[in-house]
Coordinates of N, CA and C in Angstrom, one line a residue:
M1 N 113.6 142.2 60.6 CA 114.3 141.2 59.9 C 114.1 139.8 60.8
D2 N 114.0 140.1 62.0 CA 113.8 138.7 62.9 C 112.2 138.3 62.6
E3 N 111.3 139.2 62.5 CA 110.1 138.7 62.3 C 109.8 138.1 61.0
L4 N 110.6 138.5 59.9 CA 110.6 137.8 58.5 C 111.1 136.5 58.6
N5 N 112.3 136.3 59.4 CA 112.9 135.0 59.4 C 112.0 134.1 60.2
Q6 N 111.3 134.7 61.1 CA 110.3 133.8 62.0 C 109.2 133.3 61.1
R7 N 108.7 134.3 60.1 CA 107.6 133.8 59.3 C 108.2 132.7 58.3
K8 N 109.2 133.0 57.7 CA 109.9 131.9 56.8 C 109.9 130.5 57.6
H9 N 110.5 130.7 58.8 CA 110.7 129.4 59.5 C 109.2 128.7 59.8
M10 N 108.1 129.5 60.0 CA 106.9 129.0 60.1 C 106.5 128.4 58.9
D11 N 106.6 129.1 57.8 CA 106.1 128.5 56.5 C 106.9 127.3 56.1
L12 N 108.1 127.2 56.3 CA 108.9 126.0 56.1 C 108.5 124.8 57.0
R13 N 107.9 125.2 58.2 CA 107.5 124.1 59.2 C 106.3 123.4 58.7
R14 N 105.3 124.3 58.1 CA 104.2 123.9 57.7 C 104.3 123.0 56.4
R15 N 105.3 123.3 55.7 CA 105.5 122.4 54.3 C 106.4 121.4 54.5
S16 N 106.9 121.2 55.7 CA 107.9 120.2 56.0 C 107.2 118.7 56.1
I17 N 108.1 117.8 55.8 CA 107.7 116.3 55.9 C 108.5 115.8 57.1
Y18 N 107.5 115.4 58.0 CA 108.0 114.7 59.2 C 107.8 113.2 59.2
L19 N 109.0 112.4 59.6 CA 109.0 111.0 59.5 C 107.9 110.3 60.4
L20 N 107.9 110.6 61.7 CA 107.2 109.7 62.6 C 105.7 109.7 62.4
P21 N 105.1 110.9 62.4 CA 103.6 110.8 62.1 C 103.3 110.2 60.7
N22 N 104.1 110.5 59.7 CA 103.7 110.1 58.3 C 103.9 108.7 58.3
L23 N 104.7 107.9 59.1 CA 104.8 106.6 59.0 C 103.6 105.9 59.6
F24 N 102.8 106.4 60.5 CA 101.7 105.9 61.0 C 100.5 106.1 60.0
T25 N 100.6 107.2 59.2 CA 99.7 107.4 58.0 C 100.0 106.5 56.9
T26 N 101.2 106.2 56.8 CA 101.5 105.2 55.6 C 101.0 103.8 56.0
A27 N 101.3 103.5 57.2 CA 100.8 102.2 57.9 C 99.2 102.1 57.7
A28 N 98.6 103.2 58.0 CA 97.1 103.3 57.9 C 96.7 102.9 56.4
L29 N 97.3 103.8 55.4 CA 97.2 103.4 54.2 C 97.5 102.2 53.5
F30 N 98.4 101.5 54.1 CA 98.6 100.0 53.6 C 97.6 99.2 54.2
A31 N 97.0 99.6 55.4 CA 96.0 98.6 56.0 C 94.8 98.7 55.1
G32 N 94.5 100.0 54.6 CA 93.3 100.1 53.8 C 93.5 99.4 52.4
F33 N 94.6 99.6 51.9 CA 95.0 98.9 50.6 C 94.9 97.4 50.8
Y34 N 95.4 97.0 51.8 CA 95.4 95.4 52.2 C 94.0 94.9 52.4
A35 N 93.1 95.9 52.9 CA 91.5 95.6 53.0 C 91.0 95.4 51.7
I36 N 91.4 96.2 50.8 CA 90.7 96.2 49.4 C 91.3 94.8 48.6
V37 N 92.5 94.7 48.8 CA 93.0 93.3 48.1 C 92.4 92.1 48.7
Q38 N 92.2 92.0 50.1 CA 91.7 90.9 50.7 C 90.1 90.8 50.2
A39 N 89.4 91.8 50.3 CA 88.0 91.8 49.9 C 87.9 91.4 48.4
M40 N 88.8 91.7 47.4 CA 88.7 91.3 46.2 C 89.1 89.8 46.0
N41 N 89.9 89.2 47.0 CA 90.2 87.9 47.0 C 89.2 87.0 47.8
G42 N 88.1 87.7 48.3 CA 87.1 86.9 49.1 C 87.5 86.7 50.5
K43 N 88.5 87.2 51.0 CA 88.9 87.0 52.6 C 88.3 88.3 53.3
F44 N 87.0 88.1 53.4 CA 86.1 89.3 53.9 C 86.7 89.7 55.5
E45 N 86.9 88.6 56.2 CA 87.2 88.8 57.6 C 88.5 89.4 57.8
F46 N 89.5 89.1 56.9 CA 90.7 89.9 57.1 C 90.7 91.3 56.5
A47 N 89.9 91.5 55.6 CA 89.4 93.0 55.2 C 88.9 93.8 56.3
A48 N 87.9 93.2 57.0 CA 87.4 93.9 58.0 C 88.2 94.1 59.1
V49 N 89.0 93.3 59.5 CA 89.9 93.6 60.6 C 91.0 94.6 60.1
A50 N 91.5 94.6 58.9 CA 92.4 95.6 58.3 C 91.9 97.0 58.4
I51 N 90.6 97.1 58.2 CA 89.9 98.3 58.3 C 90.0 99.0 59.7
F52 N 89.8 98.1 60.8 CA 89.9 98.5 62.2 C 91.3 98.9 62.5
I53 N 92.2 98.0 61.9 CA 93.8 98.4 62.1 C 94.0 99.9 61.6
A54 N 93.4 100.1 60.5 CA 93.7 101.3 59.8 C 93.2 102.4 60.7
M55 N 92.0 102.3 61.4 CA 91.3 103.2 62.3 C 92.3 103.4 63.3
V56 N 92.8 102.4 64.0 CA 93.7 102.8 65.1 C 94.9 103.5 64.7
L57 N 95.6 103.1 63.6 CA 96.7 103.9 63.2 C 96.4 105.2 62.7
D58 N 95.1 105.6 62.3 CA 94.8 106.9 61.9 C 94.6 107.8 63.1
G59 N 94.2 107.2 64.2 CA 94.2 107.9 65.4 C 95.4 108.1 66.1
L60 N 96.4 107.5 65.7 CA 97.6 107.6 66.4 C 98.4 108.8 65.7
D61 N 98.4 108.7 64.3 CA 99.2 109.7 63.6 C 99.0 111.2 64.1
G62 N 97.8 111.6 64.3 CA 97.4 113.0 64.5 C 97.9 113.3 66.0
R63 N 97.8 112.3 66.8 CA 98.3 112.5 68.3 C 99.7 112.4 68.3
V64 N 100.3 111.7 67.5 CA 101.8 111.7 67.5 C 102.4 112.9 67.1
A65 N 101.7 113.4 66.0 CA 102.1 114.8 65.5 C 101.9 115.9 66.5
R66 N 100.8 115.8 67.2 CA 100.6 117.0 68.2 C 101.5 116.8 69.3
L67 N 101.9 115.6 69.7 CA 102.7 115.3 70.8 C 104.2 115.8 70.6
T68 N 104.6 115.5 69.4 CA 105.9 115.7 69.0 C 106.0 117.2 68.2
H69 N 105.0 117.8 68.2 CA 105.1 119.2 67.6 C 105.4 119.1 66.1
T70 N 104.9 118.2 65.4 CA 105.5 117.9 64.0 C 104.2 117.9 62.9
Q71 N 103.3 118.8 63.4 CA 102.1 118.9 62.5 C 102.6 119.7 61.2
S72 N 102.2 119.4 60.2 CA 102.4 120.1 58.7 C 101.1 120.1 57.9
E73 N 101.2 120.8 56.9 CA 100.1 120.9 55.9 C 100.3 119.6 54.9
F74 N 101.5 119.1 54.8 CA 101.7 117.9 54.1 C 101.1 116.8 54.8
G75 N 101.3 116.6 56.1 CA 100.9 115.6 56.9 C 99.3 115.6 56.9
A76 N 98.6 116.9 57.0 CA 97.2 116.9 56.9 C 96.6 116.4 55.5
E77 N 97.3 116.8 54.6 CA 96.8 116.3 53.2 C 96.8 115.0 52.9
Y78 N 98.2 114.4 53.4 CA 98.3 112.9 53.3 C 97.4 112.1 54.2
D79 N 97.1 112.7 55.3 CA 96.1 111.8 56.2 C 94.8 111.7 55.5
S80 N 94.3 113.0 54.8 CA 93.1 113.0 54.2 C 93.0 111.9 53.0
L81 N 94.1 111.8 52.3 CA 94.0 110.9 51.2 C 94.2 109.3 51.7
S82 N 94.8 109.3 52.6 CA 94.8 107.9 53.5 C 93.6 107.5 53.9
D83 N 92.9 108.3 54.5 CA 91.5 108.3 55.0 C 90.6 108.0 54.0
M84 N 90.7 108.5 52.7 CA 89.8 108.3 51.7 C 89.9 106.8 51.1
V85 N 91.1 106.3 51.2 CA 91.3 104.9 50.8 C 90.8 103.9 51.8
S86 N 91.4 104.2 53.1 CA 90.9 103.2 54.1 C 89.6 103.3 54.6
F87 N 88.8 104.5 54.6 CA 87.5 104.6 55.2 C 86.6 105.0 54.2
G88 N 86.9 105.1 53.0 CA 85.8 105.4 51.9 C 86.0 104.2 50.9
V89 N 87.2 104.0 50.3 CA 87.0 103.0 49.1 C 87.1 101.7 49.8
A90 N 87.9 101.3 50.6 CA 87.9 100.0 51.3 C 86.5 99.4 51.8
P91 N 85.8 100.1 52.5 CA 84.5 99.7 53.2 C 83.6 99.4 52.0
S92 N 83.5 100.3 51.0 CA 82.7 100.3 49.8 C 82.9 98.9 49.0
I93 N 84.2 98.7 48.7 CA 84.6 97.5 48.0 C 84.2 96.3 48.8
L94 N 84.5 96.3 50.3 CA 84.2 95.2 51.0 C 82.8 94.8 51.0
M95 N 81.9 95.8 51.1 CA 80.5 95.5 51.0 C 80.1 95.1 49.8
Y96 N 80.5 95.7 48.7 CA 80.2 95.2 47.3 C 80.6 93.8 47.1
E97 N 81.8 93.3 47.5 CA 82.2 92.1 47.0 C 81.4 91.0 48.0
W98 N 81.2 91.5 49.2 CA 80.6 90.5 50.2 C 79.1 90.4 50.0
A99 N 78.5 91.5 49.8 CA 76.9 91.4 49.7 C 76.3 92.0 48.5
F100 N 76.8 92.9 47.8 CA 76.2 93.7 46.8 C 76.2 93.1 45.3
R101 N 77.1 92.1 45.1 CA 77.2 91.7 43.7 C 75.9 91.2 43.2
D102 N 75.0 90.6 43.9 CA 73.8 90.1 43.4 C 72.6 91.1 43.3
L103 N 73.0 92.3 43.7 CA 71.9 93.4 43.7 C 71.9 94.2 42.4
G104 N 73.0 93.9 41.5 CA 72.9 94.6 40.4 C 73.5 96.1 40.4
K105 N 72.7 96.9 39.7 CA 72.9 98.5 39.8 C 72.8 98.9 41.2
W106 N 71.6 98.4 41.9 CA 71.4 98.9 43.3 C 72.6 98.7 44.2
G107 N 73.3 97.6 44.0 CA 74.5 97.2 44.7 C 75.5 98.3 44.7
W108 N 76.1 98.5 43.4 CA 77.2 99.4 43.2 C 76.6 100.9 43.6
F109 N 75.3 101.2 43.4 CA 74.7 102.4 43.7 C 74.8 102.6 45.3
A110 N 74.4 101.6 46.1 CA 74.6 101.7 47.5 C 76.0 102.0 48.0
A111 N 77.0 101.1 47.4 CA 78.4 101.4 47.6 C 78.9 102.7 47.2
F112 N 78.4 103.2 46.1 CA 78.8 104.4 45.7 C 78.3 105.6 46.6
I113 N 77.3 105.4 47.1 CA 76.7 106.6 48.0 C 77.6 106.7 49.1
Y114 N 78.0 105.5 49.8 CA 79.0 105.4 50.9 C 80.2 106.1 50.5
C115 N 80.9 105.7 49.4 CA 82.1 106.3 48.9 C 82.0 107.7 48.8
T116 N 81.0 108.3 48.1 CA 80.9 109.7 47.9 C 80.6 110.5 49.2
G117 N 79.8 109.8 50.1 CA 79.7 110.4 51.5 C 80.9 110.6 52.2
A118 N 82.0 109.7 52.1 CA 83.2 109.7 52.7 C 84.0 110.7 52.2
A119 N 84.0 110.9 50.7 CA 84.8 112.1 50.1 C 84.4 113.3 50.6
L120 N 83.0 113.5 50.5 CA 82.3 114.9 50.8 C 82.7 115.2 52.4
R121 N 82.6 114.1 53.2 CA 82.7 114.3 54.6 C 84.3 114.7 54.9
L122 N 85.2 114.2 54.2 CA 86.6 114.5 54.3 C 87.0 116.0 53.7
A123 N 86.3 116.2 52.7 CA 86.5 117.5 52.1 C 85.8 118.7 53.0
R124 N 84.8 118.5 53.6 CA 84.1 119.3 54.4 C 84.9 119.4 55.7
F125 N 85.4 118.4 56.2 CA 86.2 118.7 57.4 C 87.4 119.5 57.3
N126 N 88.2 119.2 56.0 CA 89.3 120.1 55.8 C 88.9 121.7 55.6
T127 N 87.8 121.7 55.0 CA 87.5 123.3 54.9 C 87.0 124.0 56.0
N128 N 86.2 123.1 56.8 CA 85.7 123.8 58.1 C 86.6 123.7 59.3
I129 N 87.7 123.1 59.2 CA 88.5 122.8 60.4 C 88.9 123.9 61.4
D130 N 88.9 125.2 60.9 CA 89.3 126.3 61.8 C 87.9 126.9 62.2
V131 N 86.7 126.6 61.7 CA 85.6 127.3 62.2 C 84.5 126.5 63.0
V132 N 84.8 125.3 63.1 CA 83.8 124.5 63.8 C 84.1 124.2 65.3
D133 N 83.3 124.0 66.0 CA 83.5 123.6 67.5 C 84.3 122.4 67.7
K134 N 85.4 122.5 68.2 CA 86.4 121.3 68.2 C 85.8 120.2 69.0
R135 N 84.9 120.6 70.0 CA 84.3 119.3 70.8 C 83.4 118.3 69.9
Y136 N 82.9 118.8 68.8 CA 82.1 118.0 68.1 C 82.5 117.9 66.6
F137 N 82.0 116.8 65.9 CA 82.3 116.6 64.5 C 81.0 117.0 63.8
Q138 N 81.1 117.5 62.6 CA 79.9 117.8 61.9 C 79.7 116.6 60.9
G139 N 78.7 115.7 61.3 CA 78.5 114.6 60.6 C 79.5 113.5 61.1
L140 N 79.0 112.1 60.8 CA 79.6 110.9 61.3 C 81.1 110.9 60.8
P141 N 82.0 110.8 61.6 CA 83.4 110.8 61.3 C 83.6 109.5 60.1
S142 N 84.5 109.7 59.1 CA 84.7 108.5 58.3 C 85.2 107.3 58.9
P143 N 86.2 107.4 59.9 CA 86.6 106.1 60.5 C 85.4 105.4 61.2
A144 N 84.5 106.1 61.9 CA 83.4 105.6 62.7 C 82.5 104.9 61.8
A145 N 82.2 105.5 60.5 CA 81.5 104.9 59.4 C 81.9 103.7 59.1
A146 N 83.3 103.7 58.7 CA 84.0 102.5 58.1 C 84.0 101.3 59.1
A147 N 84.2 101.7 60.5 CA 84.0 100.7 61.4 C 82.8 100.2 61.6
L148 N 81.7 101.0 61.3 CA 80.4 100.4 61.4 C 80.1 99.4 60.2
V149 N 80.4 99.7 58.9 CA 80.3 98.8 57.9 C 81.3 97.6 58.0
A150 N 82.5 97.8 58.4 CA 83.4 96.6 58.6 C 83.0 95.8 59.7
G151 N 82.6 96.4 60.8 CA 82.0 95.6 62.0 C 80.9 94.7 61.7
F152 N 79.8 95.3 60.8 CA 78.7 94.5 60.3 C 79.1 93.4 59.7
V153 N 80.0 93.5 58.7 CA 80.6 92.2 57.9 C 81.2 91.3 58.9
W154 N 82.1 91.8 59.8 CA 82.9 90.9 60.7 C 82.0 90.0 61.6
V155 N 80.9 90.8 62.2 CA 80.0 90.1 63.2 C 79.1 89.1 62.3
M156 N 78.8 89.4 61.2 CA 77.9 88.5 60.5 C 78.7 87.3 60.0
L157 N 79.9 87.5 59.6 CA 80.8 86.3 59.3 C 81.1 85.3 60.4
D158 N 81.2 86.1 61.6 CA 81.5 85.3 62.9 C 80.3 84.5 63.3
N159 N 79.0 85.0 62.8 CA 77.8 84.1 63.1 C 77.4 83.3 61.9
S160 N 78.3 83.1 61.0 CA 78.0 82.3 59.8 C 76.9 82.7 59.0
F161 N 76.7 83.8 58.8 CA 75.6 84.5 57.8 C 76.4 84.7 56.5
T162 N 75.8 84.6 55.4 CA 76.5 85.0 54.1 C 76.0 86.4 53.7
G163 N 76.8 87.1 52.8 CA 76.5 88.2 52.4 C 75.2 88.3 51.4
F164 N 74.7 87.3 50.8 CA 73.7 87.1 50.0 C 72.4 87.0 51.0
E165 N 72.5 86.3 52.1 CA 71.3 86.4 52.9 C 71.0 87.7 53.6
L166 N 71.9 88.7 53.7 CA 71.8 89.8 54.2 C 72.1 91.1 53.4
R167 N 72.0 90.9 52.0 CA 72.3 91.9 51.1 C 71.6 93.1 51.1
W168 N 70.2 93.0 51.4 CA 69.4 94.4 51.6 C 69.7 94.9 52.9
Y169 N 69.8 94.3 54.0 CA 70.1 94.9 55.3 C 71.6 95.6 55.1
A170 N 72.5 94.9 54.5 CA 73.7 95.5 54.3 C 73.7 96.8 53.6
A171 N 72.8 96.7 52.4 CA 72.7 98.0 51.6 C 72.0 99.2 52.4
G172 N 71.1 98.6 53.3 CA 70.5 99.9 54.0 C 71.6 100.3 55.1
L173 N 72.4 99.5 55.7 CA 73.3 100.1 56.6 C 74.3 100.9 55.9
T174 N 74.8 100.4 54.6 CA 75.9 101.2 54.2 C 75.3 102.6 53.8
V175 N 74.0 102.7 53.0 CA 73.4 104.0 52.7 C 73.3 104.8 54.0
F176 N 72.9 104.3 55.1 CA 72.7 105.1 56.2 C 74.0 105.5 56.8
A177 N 75.1 104.8 56.7 CA 76.3 105.3 57.1 C 76.8 106.5 56.2
G178 N 76.7 106.3 54.8 CA 77.1 107.3 53.9 C 76.3 108.6 54.1
L179 N 75.1 108.6 54.4 CA 74.2 109.8 54.6 C 74.5 110.3 56.0
S180 N 74.8 109.5 57.0 CA 75.2 110.1 58.1 C 76.5 111.0 58.2
M181 N 77.5 110.4 57.3 CA 78.7 111.3 57.2 C 78.4 112.7 56.5
V182 N 77.5 112.9 55.7 CA 77.2 114.2 55.0 C 76.0 114.9 55.7
S183 N 75.7 114.6 56.9 CA 74.6 115.1 57.7 C 75.1 116.3 58.4
N184 N 74.3 117.1 58.9 CA 74.8 118.0 59.9 C 74.7 117.7 61.4
L185 N 74.6 116.5 61.6 CA 74.5 116.1 63.0 C 75.8 116.2 63.8
K186 N 75.6 116.4 65.2 CA 76.8 116.6 65.9 C 77.3 115.3 66.6
Y187 N 78.5 115.0 66.4 CA 79.0 113.8 67.2 C 80.2 114.2 68.0
Y188 N 80.3 113.8 69.2 CA 81.4 114.2 70.2 C 82.6 113.6 69.7
S189 N 83.7 114.6 69.7 CA 84.9 114.4 69.0 C 86.0 113.7 70.0
F190 N 85.6 113.8 71.3 CA 86.7 113.5 72.3 C 88.0 114.2 72.3
K191 N 88.1 115.2 71.6 CA 89.3 116.1 71.4 C 89.5 116.9 72.8
S192 N 88.4 117.0 73.7 CA 88.6 117.8 74.9 C 89.2 117.0 75.9
L193 N 89.5 115.8 75.7 CA 90.1 114.9 76.7 C 91.6 115.2 76.6
N194 N 92.2 115.6 77.9 CA 93.6 115.7 77.9 C 94.4 114.6 78.4
M195 N 95.2 114.0 77.4 CA 95.9 112.8 77.8 C 97.1 112.9 78.7
R196 N 97.6 114.2 78.8 CA 98.6 114.6 79.5 C 98.3 115.1 80.9
K197 N 97.0 115.1 81.2 CA 96.6 115.5 82.4 C 96.3 114.4 83.4
S198 N 96.6 114.6 84.6 CA 96.4 113.5 85.6 C 95.1 113.1 85.8
V199 N 94.8 111.8 86.0 CA 93.5 111.4 86.1 C 93.2 110.4 87.3
P200 N 92.1 110.4 87.8 CA 92.0 109.5 88.9 C 92.2 108.0 88.7
F201 N 92.6 107.2 89.6 CA 92.9 105.8 89.4 C 91.7 105.1 88.9
I202 N 90.4 105.4 89.1 CA 89.3 104.7 88.7 C 89.2 104.8 87.1
V203 N 89.7 105.9 86.6 CA 89.7 106.1 85.1 C 90.4 104.9 84.3
I204 N 91.7 104.7 84.8 CA 92.5 103.6 84.3 C 91.8 102.4 84.5
F205 N 91.2 102.1 85.6 CA 90.5 100.9 85.9 C 89.2 100.6 84.9
L206 N 88.6 101.8 84.6 CA 87.6 101.7 83.7 C 88.0 101.5 82.2
F207 N 89.2 101.9 81.8 CA 89.8 101.6 80.5 C 90.1 100.1 80.5
A208 N 90.6 99.7 81.5 CA 90.9 98.3 81.6 C 89.6 97.5 81.3
L209 N 88.6 97.8 82.0 CA 87.4 97.0 82.0 C 86.8 97.2 80.5
F210 N 87.1 98.3 79.8 CA 86.4 98.4 78.5 C 87.3 97.5 77.5
F211 N 88.6 97.4 77.8 CA 89.4 96.5 76.9 C 89.0 95.0 77.1
I212 N 88.6 94.7 78.4 CA 88.1 93.2 78.7 C 86.8 93.0 78.0
F213 N 86.0 94.1 78.1 CA 84.6 94.0 77.4 C 84.8 93.8 76.0
V214 N 85.6 94.5 75.4 CA 85.8 94.3 73.7 C 86.5 92.9 73.6
A215 N 87.4 92.5 74.4 CA 88.1 91.2 74.0 C 87.1 90.0 74.3
Q216 N 86.1 90.0 75.0 CA 85.1 89.0 75.2 C 84.5 88.6 73.8
N217 N 84.1 89.5 73.0 CA 83.5 89.2 71.7 C 84.0 90.4 70.7
P218 N 85.1 90.5 70.2 CA 85.5 91.6 69.4 C 84.5 92.2 68.3
P219 N 84.1 91.1 67.4 CA 83.1 91.4 66.2 C 81.9 92.2 66.8
L220 N 81.3 91.4 67.8 CA 79.9 91.9 68.2 C 80.2 93.3 69.1
N221 N 81.0 93.4 69.9 CA 81.1 94.5 70.8 C 81.6 95.7 70.2
L222 N 82.6 95.5 69.1 CA 83.0 96.6 68.4 C 81.9 97.1 67.5
F223 N 81.1 96.2 67.0 CA 80.0 96.7 66.1 C 79.0 97.6 66.9
L224 N 78.8 96.9 68.1 CA 77.6 97.7 68.9 C 78.2 98.8 69.4
L225 N 79.4 99.0 69.6 CA 80.1 100.4 70.0 C 80.0 101.3 69.1
F226 N 80.2 101.1 67.7 CA 80.2 102.1 66.6 C 78.9 102.2 66.2
F227 N 77.9 101.3 66.4 CA 76.5 101.4 66.1 C 76.0 102.5 67.0
G228 N 76.3 102.4 68.3 CA 75.9 103.1 69.3 C 76.3 104.6 69.1
Y229 N 77.6 104.8 68.7 CA 78.3 106.1 68.4 C 77.5 106.7 67.3
C230 N 77.1 106.0 66.2 CA 76.5 106.4 65.0 C 75.0 107.1 65.5
L231 N 74.3 106.2 66.4 CA 73.0 106.7 66.8 C 73.0 107.9 67.7
S232 N 74.2 108.2 68.3 CA 74.4 109.3 69.3 C 74.0 110.5 68.6
G233 N 74.6 110.8 67.4 CA 74.2 112.0 66.7 C 72.7 112.3 66.6
Y234 N 72.0 111.2 66.1 CA 70.5 111.4 66.1 C 69.9 111.7 67.3
V235 N 70.5 111.0 68.5 CA 69.8 111.1 69.8 C 70.1 112.6 70.3
M236 N 71.3 113.3 69.9 CA 71.5 114.6 70.4 C 70.6 115.5 69.5
W237 N 70.5 115.1 68.2 CA 69.5 116.0 67.5 C 68.0 115.8 67.9
L238 N 67.6 114.8 68.5 CA 66.2 114.7 68.8 C 66.1 115.4 70.3
L239 N 67.1 115.5 71.1 CA 67.2 116.0 72.2 C 67.2 117.4 72.1
G240 N 67.8 117.9 71.0 CA 67.9 119.4 70.7 C 66.5 119.9 70.3
L241 N 65.7 119.1 69.5 CA 64.4 119.5 69.1 C 63.5 119.6 70.3
R242 N 63.7 118.9 71.4 CA 62.7 118.9 72.6 C 63.2 120.1 73.4
K243 N 64.1 120.7 73.3 CA 64.5 121.9 74.3 C 63.6 123.0 74.0
P244 N 63.1 123.6 74.9 CA 62.1 124.7 74.6 C 63.0 126.0 74.4
T245 N 62.3 126.7 73.3 CA 63.1 127.9 72.8 C 62.8 129.1 73.7
T246 N 63.6 129.8 74.1 CA 63.6 131.0 75.0 C 62.6 132.1 74.2
P247 N 61.5 132.6 74.8 CA 60.7 133.6 74.1 C 61.6 134.9 74.1
P248 N 61.3 135.7 73.1 CA 62.1 137.0 73.0 C 61.5 137.8 74.2
V249 N 62.5 138.7 74.6 CA 62.2 139.6 75.8 C 61.4 140.8 75.3
Q250 N 60.2 141.1 75.8 CA 59.3 142.3 75.4 C 59.9 143.4 76.0
P251 N 60.0 144.6 75.0 CA 60.5 145.7 75.6 C 59.7 146.4 76.7

């Protein structure tokens, strides 16, 4: 009887709706929706910044849920739907409105490749969550892909470039991000970092230097940061190709 009650309690816990982590998810969803509205109104810089804010909030909801032991199936599904809006639809519309309108069918084709890549990436993540190596993501994470696209728009606006001037470069970057999401490349997940474990003083100092570095030129440095992360999967793949294979042992 006790075991039956315990199972019922666990099932109820998985189906429960917890306020704190879902508040962060709702805030991330709002940021993504806000980015779409601002992109449609031609306020592209606001839209790009909103996508970055959604990324920060998305990173917080899962950590808050784990720290407060309030994970649930509802929260996981809600988070995926929020991610699709913030990191799938919002960057696609931002790029289309900023650079792709003059490309005709090629423009919406490039935007749709990215949007489809984000949807497939999220679906694969949900189905493989219990079988993949927790240290690595399979394919470029959708928040990183969104940051790459939004960062490109932000840094180019900051340097007075128009979307029309860079429309083909923007299309290539968008398609590249979309295909990277559905690839089998490995990307370090940073989930092995234990936030509750004590660290040397130098680690805190390095984090402070990192924030100072980003603050010097947020558009450029954030774009370079996520562009480097996107390339890291390809670098790991190339390094894996160079590793010599161990010959079979002869009997």
